[in-house]
Coordinates of C-alpha atoms and ligand atoms in Angstrom, one line a residue:
X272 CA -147.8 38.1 59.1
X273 CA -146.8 41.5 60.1
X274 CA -148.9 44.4 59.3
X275 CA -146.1 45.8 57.7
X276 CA -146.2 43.5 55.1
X277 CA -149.7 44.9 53.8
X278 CA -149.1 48.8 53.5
X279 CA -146.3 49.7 51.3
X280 CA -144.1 52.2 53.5
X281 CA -145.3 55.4 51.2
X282 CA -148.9 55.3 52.6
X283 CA -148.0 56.5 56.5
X284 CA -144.7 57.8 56.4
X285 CA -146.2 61.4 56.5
X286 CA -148.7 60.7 58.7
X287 CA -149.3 62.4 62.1
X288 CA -151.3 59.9 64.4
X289 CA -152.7 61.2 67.9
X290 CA -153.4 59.1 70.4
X291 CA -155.6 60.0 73.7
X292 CA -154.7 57.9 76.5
X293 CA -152.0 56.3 74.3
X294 CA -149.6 55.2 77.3
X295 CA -150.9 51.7 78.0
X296 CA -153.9 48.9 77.1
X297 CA -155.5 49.0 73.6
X298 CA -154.5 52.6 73.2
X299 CA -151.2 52.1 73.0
X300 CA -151.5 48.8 70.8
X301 CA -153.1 51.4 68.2
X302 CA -150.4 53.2 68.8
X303 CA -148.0 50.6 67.9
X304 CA -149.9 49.5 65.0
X305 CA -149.2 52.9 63.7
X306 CA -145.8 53.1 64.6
X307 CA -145.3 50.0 63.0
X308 CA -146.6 51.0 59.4
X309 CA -144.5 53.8 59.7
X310 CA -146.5 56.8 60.7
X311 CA -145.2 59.5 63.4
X312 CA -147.3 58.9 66.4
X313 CA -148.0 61.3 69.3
X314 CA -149.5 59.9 72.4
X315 CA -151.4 61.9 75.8
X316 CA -152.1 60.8 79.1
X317 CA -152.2 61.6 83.5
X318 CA -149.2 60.1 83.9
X319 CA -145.8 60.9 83.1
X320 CA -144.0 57.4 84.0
X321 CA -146.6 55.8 82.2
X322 CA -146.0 58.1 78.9
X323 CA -142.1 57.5 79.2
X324 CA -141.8 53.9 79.0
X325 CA -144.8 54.1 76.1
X326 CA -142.4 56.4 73.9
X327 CA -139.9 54.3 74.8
X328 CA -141.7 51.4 73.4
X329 CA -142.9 53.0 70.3
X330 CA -139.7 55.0 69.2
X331 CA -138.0 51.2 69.4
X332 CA -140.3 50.9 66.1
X333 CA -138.1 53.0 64.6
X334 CA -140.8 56.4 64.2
X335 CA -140.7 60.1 65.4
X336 CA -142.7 60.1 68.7
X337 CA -144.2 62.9 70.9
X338 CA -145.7 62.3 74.0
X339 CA -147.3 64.8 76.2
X340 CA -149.0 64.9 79.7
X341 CA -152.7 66.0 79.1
X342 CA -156.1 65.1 80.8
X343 CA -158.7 64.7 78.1
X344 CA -160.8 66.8 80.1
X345 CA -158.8 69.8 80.3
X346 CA -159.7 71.2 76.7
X347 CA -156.8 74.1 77.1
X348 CA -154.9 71.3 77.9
X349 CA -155.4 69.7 74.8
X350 CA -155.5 72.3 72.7
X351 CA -151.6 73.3 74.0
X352 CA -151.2 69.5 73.0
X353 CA -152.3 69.6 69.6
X354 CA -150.0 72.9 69.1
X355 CA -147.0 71.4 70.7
X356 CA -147.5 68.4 68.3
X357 CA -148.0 70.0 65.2
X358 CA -144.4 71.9 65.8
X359 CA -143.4 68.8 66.6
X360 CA -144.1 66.1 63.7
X361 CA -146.5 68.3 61.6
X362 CA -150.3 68.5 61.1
X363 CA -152.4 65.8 62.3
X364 CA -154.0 63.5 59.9
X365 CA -155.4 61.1 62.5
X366 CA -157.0 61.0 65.8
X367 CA -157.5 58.5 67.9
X368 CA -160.2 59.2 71.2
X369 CA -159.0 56.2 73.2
X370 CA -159.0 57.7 77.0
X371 CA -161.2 56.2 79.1
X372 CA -162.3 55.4 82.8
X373 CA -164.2 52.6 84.2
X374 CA -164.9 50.5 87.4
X375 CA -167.9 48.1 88.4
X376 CA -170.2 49.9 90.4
X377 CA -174.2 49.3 91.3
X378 CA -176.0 52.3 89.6
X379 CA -177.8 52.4 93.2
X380 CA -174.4 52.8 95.0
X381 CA -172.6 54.9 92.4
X382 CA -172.6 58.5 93.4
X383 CA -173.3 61.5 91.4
X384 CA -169.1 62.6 90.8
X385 CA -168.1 58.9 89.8
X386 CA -170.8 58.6 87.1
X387 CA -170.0 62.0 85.8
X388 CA -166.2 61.5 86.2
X389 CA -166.6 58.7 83.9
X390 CA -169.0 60.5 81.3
X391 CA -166.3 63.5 81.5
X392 CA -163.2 61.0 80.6
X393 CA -165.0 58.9 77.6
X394 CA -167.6 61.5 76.2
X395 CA -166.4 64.7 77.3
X396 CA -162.7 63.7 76.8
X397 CA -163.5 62.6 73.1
X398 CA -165.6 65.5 72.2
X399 CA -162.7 67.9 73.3
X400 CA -159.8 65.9 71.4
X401 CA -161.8 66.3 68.5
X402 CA -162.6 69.9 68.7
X403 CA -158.7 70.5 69.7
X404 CA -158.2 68.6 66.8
X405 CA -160.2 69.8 64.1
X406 CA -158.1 72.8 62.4
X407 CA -155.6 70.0 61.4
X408 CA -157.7 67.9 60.6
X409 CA -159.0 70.0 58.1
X410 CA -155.7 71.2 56.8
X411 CA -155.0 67.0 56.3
X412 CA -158.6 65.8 55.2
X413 CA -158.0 63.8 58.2
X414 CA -159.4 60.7 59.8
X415 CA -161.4 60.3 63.5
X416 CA -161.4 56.8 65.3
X417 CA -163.5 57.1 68.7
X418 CA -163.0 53.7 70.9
X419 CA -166.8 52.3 71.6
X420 CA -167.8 49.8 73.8
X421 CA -170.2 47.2 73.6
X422 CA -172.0 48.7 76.5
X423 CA -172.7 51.4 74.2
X424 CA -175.8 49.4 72.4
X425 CA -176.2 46.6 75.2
X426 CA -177.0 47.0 78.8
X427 CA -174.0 45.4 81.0
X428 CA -174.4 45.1 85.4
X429 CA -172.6 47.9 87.1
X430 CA -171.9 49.8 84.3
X431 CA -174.7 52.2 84.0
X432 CA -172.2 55.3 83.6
X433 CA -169.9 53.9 81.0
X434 CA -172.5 52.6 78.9
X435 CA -174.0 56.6 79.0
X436 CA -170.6 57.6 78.0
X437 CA -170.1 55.0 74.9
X438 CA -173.5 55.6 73.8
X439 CA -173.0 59.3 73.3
X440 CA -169.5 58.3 71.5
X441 CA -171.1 56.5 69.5
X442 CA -173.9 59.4 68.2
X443 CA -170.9 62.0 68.5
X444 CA -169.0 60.0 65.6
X445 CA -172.3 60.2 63.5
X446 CA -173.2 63.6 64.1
X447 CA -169.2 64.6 63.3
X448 CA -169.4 62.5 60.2
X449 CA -172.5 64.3 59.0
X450 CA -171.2 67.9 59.8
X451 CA -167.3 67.3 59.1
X452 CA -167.4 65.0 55.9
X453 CA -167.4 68.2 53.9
X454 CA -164.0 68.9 54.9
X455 CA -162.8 65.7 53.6
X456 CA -162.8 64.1 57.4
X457 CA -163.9 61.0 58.4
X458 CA -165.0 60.0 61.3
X459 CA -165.5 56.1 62.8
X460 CA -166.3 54.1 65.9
X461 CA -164.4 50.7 67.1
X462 CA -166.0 48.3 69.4
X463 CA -163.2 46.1 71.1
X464 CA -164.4 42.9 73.2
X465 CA -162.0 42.4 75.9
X466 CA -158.3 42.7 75.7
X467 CA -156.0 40.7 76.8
X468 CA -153.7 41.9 79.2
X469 CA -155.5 45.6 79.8
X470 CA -156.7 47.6 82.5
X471 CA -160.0 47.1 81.4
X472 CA -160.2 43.4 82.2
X473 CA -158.2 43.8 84.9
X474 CA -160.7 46.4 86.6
X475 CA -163.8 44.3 85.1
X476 CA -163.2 40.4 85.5
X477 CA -161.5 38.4 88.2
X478 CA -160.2 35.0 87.1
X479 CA -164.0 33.4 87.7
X480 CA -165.8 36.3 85.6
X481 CA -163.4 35.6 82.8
X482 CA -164.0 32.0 82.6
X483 CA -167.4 32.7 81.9
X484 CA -166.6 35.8 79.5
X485 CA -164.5 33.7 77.4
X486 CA -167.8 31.3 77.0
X487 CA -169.7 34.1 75.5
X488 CA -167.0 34.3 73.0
X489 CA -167.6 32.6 69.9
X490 CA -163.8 32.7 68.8
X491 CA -163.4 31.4 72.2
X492 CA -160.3 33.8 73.3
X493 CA -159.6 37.5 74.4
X494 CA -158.4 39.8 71.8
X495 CA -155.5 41.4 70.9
X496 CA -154.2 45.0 71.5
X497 CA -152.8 45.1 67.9
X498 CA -156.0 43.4 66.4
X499 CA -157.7 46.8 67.3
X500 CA -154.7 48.4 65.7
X501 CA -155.2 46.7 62.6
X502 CA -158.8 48.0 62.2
X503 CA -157.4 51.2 63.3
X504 CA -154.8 51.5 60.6
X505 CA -157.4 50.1 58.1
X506 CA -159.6 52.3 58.8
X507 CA -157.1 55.4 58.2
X508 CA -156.0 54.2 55.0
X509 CA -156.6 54.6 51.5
X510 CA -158.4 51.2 51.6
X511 CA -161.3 53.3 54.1
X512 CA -161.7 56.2 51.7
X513 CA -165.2 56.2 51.6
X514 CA -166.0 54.6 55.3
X515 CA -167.4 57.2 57.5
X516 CA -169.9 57.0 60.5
X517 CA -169.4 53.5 60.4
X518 CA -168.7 50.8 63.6
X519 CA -166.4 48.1 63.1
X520 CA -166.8 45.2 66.2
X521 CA -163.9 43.9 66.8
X522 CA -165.1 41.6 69.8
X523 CA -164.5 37.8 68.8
X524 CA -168.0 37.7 68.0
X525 CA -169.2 38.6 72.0
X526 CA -172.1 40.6 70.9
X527 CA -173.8 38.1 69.4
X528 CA -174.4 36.2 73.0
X529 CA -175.2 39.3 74.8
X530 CA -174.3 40.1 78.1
X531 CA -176.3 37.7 80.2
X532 CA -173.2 35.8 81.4
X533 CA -171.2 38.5 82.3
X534 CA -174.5 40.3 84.1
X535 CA -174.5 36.1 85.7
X536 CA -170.7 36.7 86.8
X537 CA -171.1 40.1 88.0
X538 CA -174.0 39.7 90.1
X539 CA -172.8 36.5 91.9
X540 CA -169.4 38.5 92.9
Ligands
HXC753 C1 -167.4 53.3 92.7 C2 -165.8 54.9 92.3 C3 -164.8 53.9 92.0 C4 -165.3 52.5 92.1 C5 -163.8 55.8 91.7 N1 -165.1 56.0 92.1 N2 -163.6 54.4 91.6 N3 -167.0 54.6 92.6 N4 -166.6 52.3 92.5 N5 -164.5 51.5 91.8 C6 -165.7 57.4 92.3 C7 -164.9 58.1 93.4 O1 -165.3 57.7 94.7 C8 -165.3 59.5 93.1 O2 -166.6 59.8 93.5 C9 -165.4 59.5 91.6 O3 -165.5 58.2 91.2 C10 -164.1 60.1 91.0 O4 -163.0 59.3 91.4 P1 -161.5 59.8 91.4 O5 -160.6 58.7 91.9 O6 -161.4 61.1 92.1 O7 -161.3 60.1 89.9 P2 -160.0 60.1 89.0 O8 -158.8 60.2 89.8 O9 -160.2 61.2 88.0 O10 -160.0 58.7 88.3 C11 -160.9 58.3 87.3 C12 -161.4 56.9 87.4 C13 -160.2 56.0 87.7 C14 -162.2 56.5 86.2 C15 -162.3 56.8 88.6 O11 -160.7 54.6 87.9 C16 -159.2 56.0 86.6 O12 -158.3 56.9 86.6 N6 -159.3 55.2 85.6 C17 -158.4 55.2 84.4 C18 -158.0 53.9 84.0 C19 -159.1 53.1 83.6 O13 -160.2 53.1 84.2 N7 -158.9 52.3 82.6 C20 -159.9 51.3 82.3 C21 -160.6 51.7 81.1 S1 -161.4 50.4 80.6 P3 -166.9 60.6 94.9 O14 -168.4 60.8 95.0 O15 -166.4 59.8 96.0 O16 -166.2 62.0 94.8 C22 -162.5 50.9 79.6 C23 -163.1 49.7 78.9 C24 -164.4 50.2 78.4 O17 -162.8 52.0 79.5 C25 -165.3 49.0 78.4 C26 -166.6 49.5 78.9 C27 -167.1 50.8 78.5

């Protein structure tokens, strides 16, 4: 069944949606997911190539798309962004904090720059989209979702610095909850398991790694891009009035078998 087929049309056809890092991986299967239901969807990102075949994919969906080249931790940057969208397809009503940068590196190897490059993207990155954000969101009684990890609340190998940066995510989306939820805005946390077909598990798992992944699976499979941009659209509808500061895992059920044998896989690489 499509997702389509559970939001009547009305719900997100004025709806803004922007989406950081929205040119590939899970971002742009949010992206999508929005698309699909109908809402106008604005996407950022390093790359221009990368950006153009996105829109491309998107506006196929039949919505009014934006795309524009921003690093999430340039704050001007994004601030110009959130101007040049609300010209462009009105007021935002949701954000999406998907931009993120990771690699597998020994904390004891891992210089100073790379672990701060990576807090910068994911923490930094998220806090400045928000704050770019936050007029129109205002305006909108809008609605936050910042992409967590499960390193956030579990220690994984060789991923001291993105575990740092999740963790903060995750407190940021609390402490915005508590302070914004008086302007009507929500604000939530999504915590994907792998994903199929991203840069993610590219950069994280060889072919060995993700055999053994896959066993610390309960459902036994990766996910989906558009399974986190289901909760995503849940989350920004009607159906999630009164959800704020919440996490939704969205990992298969990985969590529940720790991170042992991924550290296992890791550490024999
Ligand atoms: C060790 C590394 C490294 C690696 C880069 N560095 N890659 N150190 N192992 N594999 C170091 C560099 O040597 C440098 O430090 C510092 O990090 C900055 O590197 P740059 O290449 O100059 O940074 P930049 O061009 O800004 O690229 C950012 C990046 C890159 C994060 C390093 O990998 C990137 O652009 N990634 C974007 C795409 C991505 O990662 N997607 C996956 C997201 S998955 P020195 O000291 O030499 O200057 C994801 C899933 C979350 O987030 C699940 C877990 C949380």
């Amino acid at each position: 069944m499509k997702i389509s087929e559970y939001f009547p049309s009305e719900v997100f056809k004025d709806r803004t949606v922007f989406v950081t890092g929205g040119g590939s991986g899970i971002n742009l299967g949010i992206a999508k997911s929005y698309a699909a239901v109908g809402a106008k969807v604005a996407i950022c990102g390093r790359t221009e190539e990368r950006l153009d075949q996105a829109k491309g994919e998107l506006e196929a969906l039949g919505v009014k798309i934006h795309a524009v080249v921003a690093d999430v931790r340039d704050y001007e940057a994004l601030q110009d962004a959130c101007d040049e969208i609300h010209v462009a397809l009105g007021p935002i009503s949701d954000l999406v904090c998907g931009a993120a940068g990771n690699f597998l590196c020994p904390a004891n190897e891992m210089s100073a720059n790379a672990f701060r490059t990576v807090v910068d993207i994911d923490l930094i990155g998220t806090f400045n989209a928000t704050r770019a954000a936050f007029e129109q969101l205002k305006e909108t009684h809008g609605c936050v979702l910042m992409v967590s990890a499960g390193q956030a609340y579990m220690p994984y190998s060789h991923q001291a610095h993105a575990g740092a940066a999740k963790a903060g995510i995750e407190n940021l989306a609390k402490n915005l909850a508590l302070e914004w939820g008086q302007y009507g805005i929500r604000v939530n946390t999504v915590v994907p398991g792998p994903i199929e077909g991203t840069e993610g598990v590219k950069r994280l798992t060889d072919e060995k790694q993700k055999h053994m992944l896959l066993q610390s699976i309960p459902l036994k499979r990766l996910g989906l891009p558009e399974e986190i941009g289901q909760v995503a659209v849940f989350l920004s509808s009607p159906m999630a009035a009164y959800i704020t500061g919440s996490q939704i895992v969205c990992d298969g059920g990985m969590n529940l078998s720790g991170s042992a044998l991924f550290n296992m896989a890791v550490n024999q690489a």
